[in-house]
Amino acid sequence: MKKIGLLYGQENSFPQALLDRINAKNVNDISAEFVSIDKVIQGIPNEYAVILDRISQDVPFYRTWLKQAALEGTAVINNPFWWSADDKFVNNELAARTGVNVPKTALLPTRDLPENTTGQSFRNLVYPFDWATIFAHVGFPAYMKPYNGGGWKHVYKVNSAEEFFAQHAHTGQLVMMLQEAIEYDSYYRCYCIGGKYVRVIPYDPYEAPYQRYLNKSQGDDDLEGVIIEQVAQLNRYLGYDFNTVEIAVRSGIPYVIDFWNPAPEADEATIGAENFEWVVETAANYAIERALRQLPGTDNLTWGTFMTHAVPGNQTAIVPGAKKTAAKKSATPGEKKAAPAEKKAAVKKEPADKKTTSKKAKAKE
């Protein structure tokens, strides 16, 4: 009997629905249950052929345990080694190499010195930082958000250098990105499972959480094929089994806004009954698919084409054959600014903090 285990946290509707769906399919020698851990000892394997991870981003203990499980032959969804290595900025760089369009983005040093560091820890960082070039490249308005953030936290819209410095003064030890704001005609949130199953959902990031997922009729059918192709290609390149991608369409061209969501929301009340049904059914079928092809004692992880192309020493400047694809212009009226896949935050109209706690913080502004 091969077991499919679900590792989860505070969510409720999706975990139970997924287990019930897998078990209701009555596939020979396959069952599903919630993961149970009572000890972790080096060299002692776990009992799961497949584990779907929904929580290790918040629990380091789980992440390390999943790596051990993967080394023992468990097919972990998503690959815990890759998920530990990447971030939003790295993924944005990699996405551009697949031929999709991404917003102009810059990585920013922390406003305050990280713990256990001094000014001498940053001898290789030039003071002041070249803000003028960064601002000229990204442009305003722009969005500032953590390079590895989630949960819609610490995201700011800034319209000028003055607003940028005022907001950056409150970011403390967070490493931030400054990203171009895309003027969009239509916006989509897309679930991708197995690098091949894609659901394109019209989405409004400015609405309240329970009203963001829109009806299919509010999208543009002419765009769907292009979006499906790009979303699937991007997830295969990065190696994600279960992910969401947010896309803003400007003048008929899709721009990938955010795609570092390997434990995407799947609550029925939030995403709606039809989307929930698709996610549960597709995730159940994919977990069974992985269990059927899992081979004990071997590596059963998904390694993206970026890794499989790079490991032999091949050039990763761009995926072979990749090209930028333009779709027909969306018929959705009106033009909006794309919020990053984070919480839309109003810019606080307060002056930048002039009292800095370190040479680094003062020099940067």
PDB file of C-alpha atoms in Angstrom, residues 27-259:
ATOM      1  CA  VAL A  27      -7.248   3.350  -6.597  1.00  0.00           C
ATOM      2  CA  ASN A  28      -5.691  -0.037  -5.863  1.00  0.00           C
ATOM      3  CA  ASP A  29      -3.000   0.050  -3.161  1.00  0.00           C
ATOM      4  CA  ILE A  30      -3.196   3.842  -2.684  1.00  0.00           C
ATOM      5  CA  SER A  31      -4.610   5.676   0.332  1.00  0.00           C
ATOM      6  CA  ALA A  32      -4.378   9.208   1.695  1.00  0.00           C
ATOM      7  CA  GLU A  33      -4.107  10.537   5.236  1.00  0.00           C
ATOM      8  CA  PHE A  34      -2.840  13.491   7.222  1.00  0.00           C
ATOM      9  CA  VAL A  35       0.868  13.248   7.955  1.00  0.00           C
ATOM     10  CA  SER A  36       1.731  12.176  11.482  1.00  0.00           C
ATOM     11  CA  ILE A  37       5.231  12.752  12.920  1.00  0.00           C
ATOM     12  CA  ASP A  38       6.235  11.551  16.381  1.00  0.00           C
ATOM     13  CA  LYS A  39      10.008  11.394  15.904  1.00  0.00           C
ATOM     14  CA  VAL A  40      12.657  12.232  13.334  1.00  0.00           C
ATOM     15  CA  ILE A  41      15.846  10.172  13.519  1.00  0.00           C
ATOM     16  CA  GLN A  42      18.598  10.124  10.951  1.00  0.00           C
ATOM     17  CA  GLY A  43      18.467   7.040   8.776  1.00  0.00           C
ATOM     18  CA  ILE A  44      14.917   6.015   9.700  1.00  0.00           C
ATOM     19  CA  PRO A  45      12.586   6.430   6.686  1.00  0.00           C
ATOM     20  CA  ASN A  46       9.001   7.645   6.770  1.00  0.00           C
ATOM     21  CA  GLU A  47       6.000   5.713   5.479  1.00  0.00           C
ATOM     22  CA  TYR A  48       4.797   8.033   2.697  1.00  0.00           C
ATOM     23  CA  ALA A  49       5.212   7.578  -1.056  1.00  0.00           C
ATOM     24  CA  VAL A  50       3.953  11.133  -1.682  1.00  0.00           C
ATOM     25  CA  ILE A  51       3.677  14.159   0.599  1.00  0.00           C
ATOM     26  CA  LEU A  52       1.811  17.315  -0.390  1.00  0.00           C
ATOM     27  CA  ASP A  53       3.370  20.191   1.543  1.00  0.00           C
ATOM     28  CA  ARG A  54       1.109  23.094   2.513  1.00  0.00           C
ATOM     29  CA  ILE A  55       2.900  24.503   5.567  1.00  0.00           C
ATOM     30  CA  SER A  56       6.698  24.109   5.634  1.00  0.00           C
ATOM     31  CA  GLN A  57       7.191  27.711   4.474  1.00  0.00           C
ATOM     32  CA  ASP A  58       6.171  28.670   8.016  1.00  0.00           C
ATOM     33  CA  VAL A  59       7.722  25.758   9.931  1.00  0.00           C
ATOM     34  CA  PRO A  60      11.483  25.178   9.394  1.00  0.00           C
ATOM     35  CA  PHE A  61      11.289  21.857  11.270  1.00  0.00           C
ATOM     36  CA  TYR A  62       8.884  20.544   8.622  1.00  0.00           C
ATOM     37  CA  ARG A  63      11.073  21.783   5.778  1.00  0.00           C
ATOM     38  CA  THR A  64      14.099  19.837   7.021  1.00  0.00           C
ATOM     39  CA  TRP A  65      11.984  16.744   7.660  1.00  0.00           C
ATOM     40  CA  LEU A  66      10.656  16.957   4.086  1.00  0.00           C
ATOM     41  CA  LYS A  67      14.203  17.066   2.742  1.00  0.00           C
ATOM     42  CA  GLN A  68      14.989  13.899   4.672  1.00  0.00           C
ATOM     43  CA  ALA A  69      11.817  12.306   3.295  1.00  0.00           C
ATOM     44  CA  ALA A  70      12.812  13.270  -0.245  1.00  0.00           C
ATOM     45  CA  LEU A  71      16.271  11.771   0.219  1.00  0.00           C
ATOM     46  CA  GLU A  72      14.577   8.526   1.228  1.00  0.00           C
ATOM     47  CA  GLY A  73      12.479   8.430  -1.951  1.00  0.00           C
ATOM     48  CA  THR A  74       9.289  10.297  -1.080  1.00  0.00           C
ATOM     49  CA  ALA A  75       7.825  12.395  -3.888  1.00  0.00           C
ATOM     50  CA  VAL A  76       7.415  15.745  -2.101  1.00  0.00           C
ATOM     51  CA  ILE A  77       5.084  18.314  -3.656  1.00  0.00           C
ATOM     52  CA  ASN A  78       6.735  20.857  -3.950  1.00  0.00           C
ATOM     53  CA  ASN A  79      10.458  20.012  -4.114  1.00  0.00           C
ATOM     54  CA  PRO A  80      11.736  21.217  -0.692  1.00  0.00           C
ATOM     55  CA  PHE A  81      15.291  21.729  -1.920  1.00  0.00           C
ATOM     56  CA  TRP A  82      14.338  24.099  -4.727  1.00  0.00           C
ATOM     57  CA  TRP A  83      11.739  25.876  -2.602  1.00  0.00           C
ATOM     58  CA  SER A  84      14.473  26.553  -0.026  1.00  0.00           C
ATOM     59  CA  ALA A  85      16.803  27.962  -2.678  1.00  0.00           C
ATOM     60  CA  ASP A  86      14.682  30.394  -4.670  1.00  0.00           C
ATOM     61  CA  ASP A  87      12.867  33.652  -3.924  1.00  0.00           C
ATOM     62  CA  LYS A  88      10.776  36.236  -5.763  1.00  0.00           C
ATOM     63  CA  PHE A  89      13.748  38.118  -7.160  1.00  0.00           C
ATOM     64  CA  VAL A  90      15.543  35.002  -8.392  1.00  0.00           C
ATOM     65  CA  ASN A  91      12.344  33.670  -9.923  1.00  0.00           C
ATOM     66  CA  ASN A  92      11.753  36.975 -11.681  1.00  0.00           C
ATOM     67  CA  GLU A  93      15.227  36.734 -13.212  1.00  0.00           C
ATOM     68  CA  LEU A  94      14.605  33.147 -14.274  1.00  0.00           C
ATOM     69  CA  ALA A  95      11.166  33.930 -15.690  1.00  0.00           C
ATOM     70  CA  ALA A  96      12.672  36.467 -18.087  1.00  0.00           C
ATOM     71  CA  ARG A  97      14.913  33.689 -19.409  1.00  0.00           C
ATOM     72  CA  THR A  98      11.902  31.642 -20.449  1.00  0.00           C
ATOM     73  CA  GLY A  99      10.780  34.389 -22.809  1.00  0.00           C
ATOM     74  CA  VAL A 100       7.829  35.683 -20.757  1.00  0.00           C
ATOM     75  CA  ASN A 101       7.518  39.345 -19.908  1.00  0.00           C
ATOM     76  CA  VAL A 102       8.203  40.492 -16.333  1.00  0.00           C
ATOM     77  CA  PRO A 103       8.109  43.947 -14.696  1.00  0.00           C
ATOM     78  CA  LYS A 104      11.386  45.826 -14.319  1.00  0.00           C
ATOM     79  CA  THR A 105      12.683  44.942 -10.866  1.00  0.00           C
ATOM     80  CA  ALA A 106      15.592  45.897  -8.591  1.00  0.00           C
ATOM     81  CA  LEU A 107      16.834  44.283  -5.364  1.00  0.00           C
ATOM     82  CA  LEU A 108      17.391  46.618  -2.400  1.00  0.00           C
ATOM     83  CA  PRO A 109      19.697  46.367   0.634  1.00  0.00           C
ATOM     84  CA  THR A 110      18.039  46.335   4.041  1.00  0.00           C
ATOM     85  CA  ARG A 111      17.273  49.713   5.588  1.00  0.00           C
ATOM     86  CA  ASP A 112      18.756  48.671   8.947  1.00  0.00           C
ATOM     87  CA  LEU A 113      21.763  46.500   9.671  1.00  0.00           C
ATOM     88  CA  PRO A 114      20.865  42.814  10.091  1.00  0.00           C
ATOM     89  CA  GLU A 115      21.444  41.305  13.512  1.00  0.00           C
ATOM     90  CA  ASN A 116      25.042  40.336  14.348  1.00  0.00           C
ATOM     91  CA  THR A 117      26.468  42.658  11.686  1.00  0.00           C
ATOM     92  CA  THR A 118      28.260  46.007  11.735  1.00  0.00           C
ATOM     93  CA  GLY A 119      29.178  48.540   9.091  1.00  0.00           C
ATOM     94  CA  GLN A 120      32.288  46.446   8.408  1.00  0.00           C
ATOM     95  CA  SER A 121      30.049  43.585   7.278  1.00  0.00           C
ATOM     96  CA  PHE A 122      29.101  45.693   4.260  1.00  0.00           C
ATOM     97  CA  ARG A 123      32.502  46.741   2.950  1.00  0.00           C
ATOM     98  CA  ASN A 124      31.533  45.570  -0.528  1.00  0.00           C
ATOM     99  CA  LEU A 125      28.372  47.665  -0.650  1.00  0.00           C
ATOM    100  CA  VAL A 126      28.804  51.143  -2.128  1.00  0.00           C
ATOM    101  CA  TYR A 127      27.423  54.065  -0.120  1.00  0.00           C
ATOM    102  CA  PRO A 128      25.295  55.809  -1.081  1.00  0.00           C
ATOM    103  CA  PHE A 129      23.518  53.201  -3.160  1.00  0.00           C
ATOM    104  CA  ASP A 130      22.852  54.222  -6.767  1.00  0.00           C
ATOM    105  CA  TRP A 131      19.228  55.122  -6.197  1.00  0.00           C
ATOM    106  CA  ALA A 132      19.033  57.441  -9.209  1.00  0.00           C
ATOM    107  CA  THR A 133      19.813  54.630 -11.653  1.00  0.00           C
ATOM    108  CA  ILE A 134      17.382  52.265  -9.929  1.00  0.00           C
ATOM    109  CA  PHE A 135      14.573  54.832 -10.029  1.00  0.00           C
ATOM    110  CA  ALA A 136      15.270  55.650 -13.669  1.00  0.00           C
ATOM    111  CA  HIS A 137      15.198  51.955 -14.585  1.00  0.00           C
ATOM    112  CA  VAL A 138      12.064  50.935 -12.675  1.00  0.00           C
ATOM    113  CA  GLY A 139      10.170  54.214 -12.937  1.00  0.00           C
ATOM    114  CA  PHE A 140       7.299  55.531 -10.845  1.00  0.00           C
ATOM    115  CA  PRO A 141       4.734  54.556  -9.780  1.00  0.00           C
ATOM    116  CA  ALA A 142       6.282  51.356  -8.450  1.00  0.00           C
ATOM    117  CA  TYR A 143       5.654  48.698  -5.838  1.00  0.00           C
ATOM    118  CA  MET A 144       8.040  47.869  -3.035  1.00  0.00           C
ATOM    119  CA  LYS A 145       7.679  44.420  -1.476  1.00  0.00           C
ATOM    120  CA  PRO A 146       9.818  41.793   0.312  1.00  0.00           C
ATOM    121  CA  TYR A 147      11.966  39.650  -1.943  1.00  0.00           C
ATOM    122  CA  ASN A 148      10.651  36.525  -0.215  1.00  0.00           C
ATOM    123  CA  GLY A 149       7.417  37.768   1.277  1.00  0.00           C
ATOM    124  CA  GLY A 150       3.924  36.369   1.324  1.00  0.00           C
ATOM    125  CA  GLY A 151       0.582  36.847   2.956  1.00  0.00           C
ATOM    126  CA  TRP A 152       0.247  40.307   1.441  1.00  0.00           C
ATOM    127  CA  LYS A 153       2.554  41.860   4.037  1.00  0.00           C
ATOM    128  CA  HIS A 154       4.845  44.902   3.824  1.00  0.00           C
ATOM    129  CA  VAL A 155       3.858  45.984   0.317  1.00  0.00           C
ATOM    130  CA  TYR A 156       3.830  49.655  -0.591  1.00  0.00           C
ATOM    131  CA  LYS A 157       2.933  51.653  -3.652  1.00  0.00           C
ATOM    132  CA  VAL A 158       5.302  54.589  -4.124  1.00  0.00           C
ATOM    133  CA  ASN A 159       4.906  57.421  -6.610  1.00  0.00           C
ATOM    134  CA  SER A 160       8.193  59.250  -6.154  1.00  0.00           C
ATOM    135  CA  ALA A 161      11.664  59.029  -4.647  1.00  0.00           C
ATOM    136  CA  GLU A 162      10.421  60.920  -1.591  1.00  0.00           C
ATOM    137  CA  GLU A 163       7.627  58.414  -1.001  1.00  0.00           C
ATOM    138  CA  PHE A 164      10.062  55.559  -1.546  1.00  0.00           C
ATOM    139  CA  PHE A 165      12.469  56.762   1.143  1.00  0.00           C
ATOM    140  CA  ALA A 166       9.604  57.471   3.543  1.00  0.00           C
ATOM    141  CA  GLN A 167       8.335  53.907   3.186  1.00  0.00           C
ATOM    142  CA  HIS A 168      11.730  52.235   3.048  1.00  0.00           C
ATOM    143  CA  ALA A 169      12.528  53.829   6.419  1.00  0.00           C
ATOM    144  CA  HIS A 170       9.937  51.500   7.957  1.00  0.00           C
ATOM    145  CA  THR A 171      11.189  48.229   6.441  1.00  0.00           C
ATOM    146  CA  GLY A 172      13.848  47.531   9.081  1.00  0.00           C
ATOM    147  CA  GLN A 173      15.839  44.391   8.272  1.00  0.00           C
ATOM    148  CA  LEU A 174      13.597  43.237   5.414  1.00  0.00           C
ATOM    149  CA  VAL A 175      15.244  42.802   2.027  1.00  0.00           C
ATOM    150  CA  MET A 176      12.935  44.522  -0.439  1.00  0.00           C
ATOM    151  CA  MET A 177      12.405  44.714  -4.184  1.00  0.00           C
ATOM    152  CA  LEU A 178      11.291  47.754  -6.170  1.00  0.00           C
ATOM    153  CA  GLN A 179       9.106  46.700  -9.080  1.00  0.00           C
ATOM    154  CA  GLU A 180       7.556  48.491 -12.022  1.00  0.00           C
ATOM    155  CA  ALA A 181       3.799  49.063 -11.773  1.00  0.00           C
ATOM    156  CA  ILE A 182       2.173  47.608 -14.890  1.00  0.00           C
ATOM    157  CA  GLU A 183      -0.773  49.532 -16.307  1.00  0.00           C
ATOM    158  CA  TYR A 184      -3.120  46.656 -17.118  1.00  0.00           C
ATOM    159  CA  ASP A 185      -6.248  46.010 -19.141  1.00  0.00           C
ATOM    160  CA  SER A 186      -7.038  42.673 -17.486  1.00  0.00           C
ATOM    161  CA  TYR A 187      -5.610  40.590 -14.659  1.00  0.00           C
ATOM    162  CA  TYR A 188      -5.565  36.838 -13.968  1.00  0.00           C
ATOM    163  CA  ARG A 189      -4.646  34.406 -11.233  1.00  0.00           C
ATOM    164  CA  CYS A 190      -3.752  30.991 -12.565  1.00  0.00           C
ATOM    165  CA  TYR A 191      -3.434  27.691 -10.721  1.00  0.00           C
ATOM    166  CA  CYS A 192      -0.895  25.292 -12.178  1.00  0.00           C
ATOM    167  CA  ILE A 193      -0.636  21.673 -11.026  1.00  0.00           C
ATOM    168  CA  GLY A 194       1.912  19.217 -12.347  1.00  0.00           C
ATOM    169  CA  GLY A 195       3.341  21.766 -14.753  1.00  0.00           C
ATOM    170  CA  LYS A 196       0.528  20.928 -17.188  1.00  0.00           C
ATOM    171  CA  TYR A 197      -2.906  21.462 -15.618  1.00  0.00           C
ATOM    172  CA  VAL A 198      -3.766  25.182 -15.637  1.00  0.00           C
ATOM    173  CA  ARG A 199      -6.871  27.072 -14.577  1.00  0.00           C
ATOM    174  CA  VAL A 200      -7.015  30.719 -15.664  1.00  0.00           C
ATOM    175  CA  ILE A 201      -9.198  32.870 -13.406  1.00  0.00           C
ATOM    176  CA  PRO A 202     -10.016  36.565 -13.956  1.00  0.00           C
ATOM    177  CA  TYR A 203      -8.911  38.296 -10.768  1.00  0.00           C
ATOM    178  CA  ASP A 204      -9.144  41.756  -9.212  1.00  0.00           C
ATOM    179  CA  PRO A 205      -6.352  42.303  -6.650  1.00  0.00           C
ATOM    180  CA  TYR A 206      -7.995  45.511  -5.441  1.00  0.00           C
ATOM    181  CA  GLU A 207     -11.162  43.840  -4.169  1.00  0.00           C
ATOM    182  CA  ALA A 208     -11.678  42.340  -0.718  1.00  0.00           C
ATOM    183  CA  PRO A 209     -10.215  38.803  -0.410  1.00  0.00           C
ATOM    184  CA  TYR A 210     -13.562  37.051  -0.869  1.00  0.00           C
ATOM    185  CA  GLN A 211     -14.403  39.081  -3.989  1.00  0.00           C
ATOM    186  CA  ARG A 212     -11.147  38.905  -5.953  1.00  0.00           C
ATOM    187  CA  TYR A 213     -11.897  35.763  -7.956  1.00  0.00           C
ATOM    188  CA  LEU A 214     -14.160  36.795 -10.851  1.00  0.00           C
ATOM    189  CA  ASN A 215     -16.380  34.933 -13.284  1.00  0.00           C
ATOM    190  CA  LYS A 216     -14.970  33.485 -16.489  1.00  0.00           C
ATOM    191  CA  SER A 217     -17.109  35.927 -18.455  1.00  0.00           C
ATOM    192  CA  GLN A 218     -15.041  38.767 -17.005  1.00  0.00           C
ATOM    193  CA  GLY A 219     -11.918  37.539 -18.759  1.00  0.00           C
ATOM    194  CA  ASP A 220     -10.794  37.466 -22.384  1.00  0.00           C
ATOM    195  CA  ASP A 221     -11.053  34.118 -24.179  1.00  0.00           C
ATOM    196  CA  ASP A 222      -8.500  35.216 -26.775  1.00  0.00           C
ATOM    197  CA  LEU A 223      -5.836  35.396 -24.068  1.00  0.00           C
ATOM    198  CA  GLU A 224      -6.451  32.069 -22.389  1.00  0.00           C
ATOM    199  CA  GLY A 225      -4.372  29.884 -24.701  1.00  0.00           C
ATOM    200  CA  VAL A 226      -1.340  32.156 -24.468  1.00  0.00           C
ATOM    201  CA  ILE A 227      -1.629  32.425 -20.692  1.00  0.00           C
ATOM    202  CA  ILE A 228      -1.982  28.650 -20.253  1.00  0.00           C
ATOM    203  CA  GLU A 229       1.117  28.033 -22.345  1.00  0.00           C
ATOM    204  CA  GLN A 230       3.211  30.589 -20.463  1.00  0.00           C
ATOM    205  CA  VAL A 231       2.043  29.501 -17.004  1.00  0.00           C
ATOM    206  CA  ALA A 232       2.751  25.828 -17.702  1.00  0.00           C
ATOM    207  CA  GLN A 233       6.134  26.586 -19.248  1.00  0.00           C
ATOM    208  CA  LEU A 234       7.157  28.779 -16.318  1.00  0.00           C
ATOM    209  CA  ASN A 235       6.243  26.151 -13.732  1.00  0.00           C
ATOM    210  CA  ARG A 236       8.046  23.406 -15.640  1.00  0.00           C
ATOM    211  CA  TYR A 237      11.115  25.625 -15.851  1.00  0.00           C
ATOM    212  CA  LEU A 238      11.139  26.336 -12.120  1.00  0.00           C
ATOM    213  CA  GLY A 239      10.049  22.819 -11.167  1.00  0.00           C
ATOM    214  CA  TYR A 240       6.900  23.630  -9.198  1.00  0.00           C
ATOM    215  CA  ASP A 241       4.225  20.951  -8.932  1.00  0.00           C
ATOM    216  CA  PHE A 242       1.591  23.166  -7.285  1.00  0.00           C
ATOM    217  CA  ASN A 243       1.709  26.929  -7.708  1.00  0.00           C
ATOM    218  CA  THR A 244      -0.225  30.033  -8.704  1.00  0.00           C
ATOM    219  CA  VAL A 245       0.854  32.671 -11.202  1.00  0.00           C
ATOM    220  CA  GLU A 246      -0.541  36.188 -11.431  1.00  0.00           C
ATOM    221  CA  ILE A 247      -0.570  37.862 -14.820  1.00  0.00           C
ATOM    222  CA  ALA A 248      -1.354  41.438 -15.838  1.00  0.00           C
ATOM    223  CA  VAL A 249      -2.166  42.061 -19.499  1.00  0.00           C
ATOM    224  CA  ARG A 250      -0.986  45.367 -20.939  1.00  0.00           C
ATOM    225  CA  SER A 251      -1.743  46.205 -24.577  1.00  0.00           C
ATOM    226  CA  GLY A 252      -2.370  42.536 -25.313  1.00  0.00           C
ATOM    227  CA  ILE A 253       0.901  41.336 -23.759  1.00  0.00           C
ATOM    228  CA  PRO A 254       0.854  39.198 -20.580  1.00  0.00           C
ATOM    229  CA  TYR A 255       3.279  40.250 -17.826  1.00  0.00           C
ATOM    230  CA  VAL A 256       4.043  37.788 -15.065  1.00  0.00           C
ATOM    231  CA  ILE A 257       3.600  39.728 -11.814  1.00  0.00           C
ATOM    232  CA  ASP A 258       3.962  37.091  -9.123  1.00  0.00           C
ATOM    233  CA  PHE A 259       4.583  33.346  -9.234  1.00  0.00           C
TER     234      PHE A 259
END
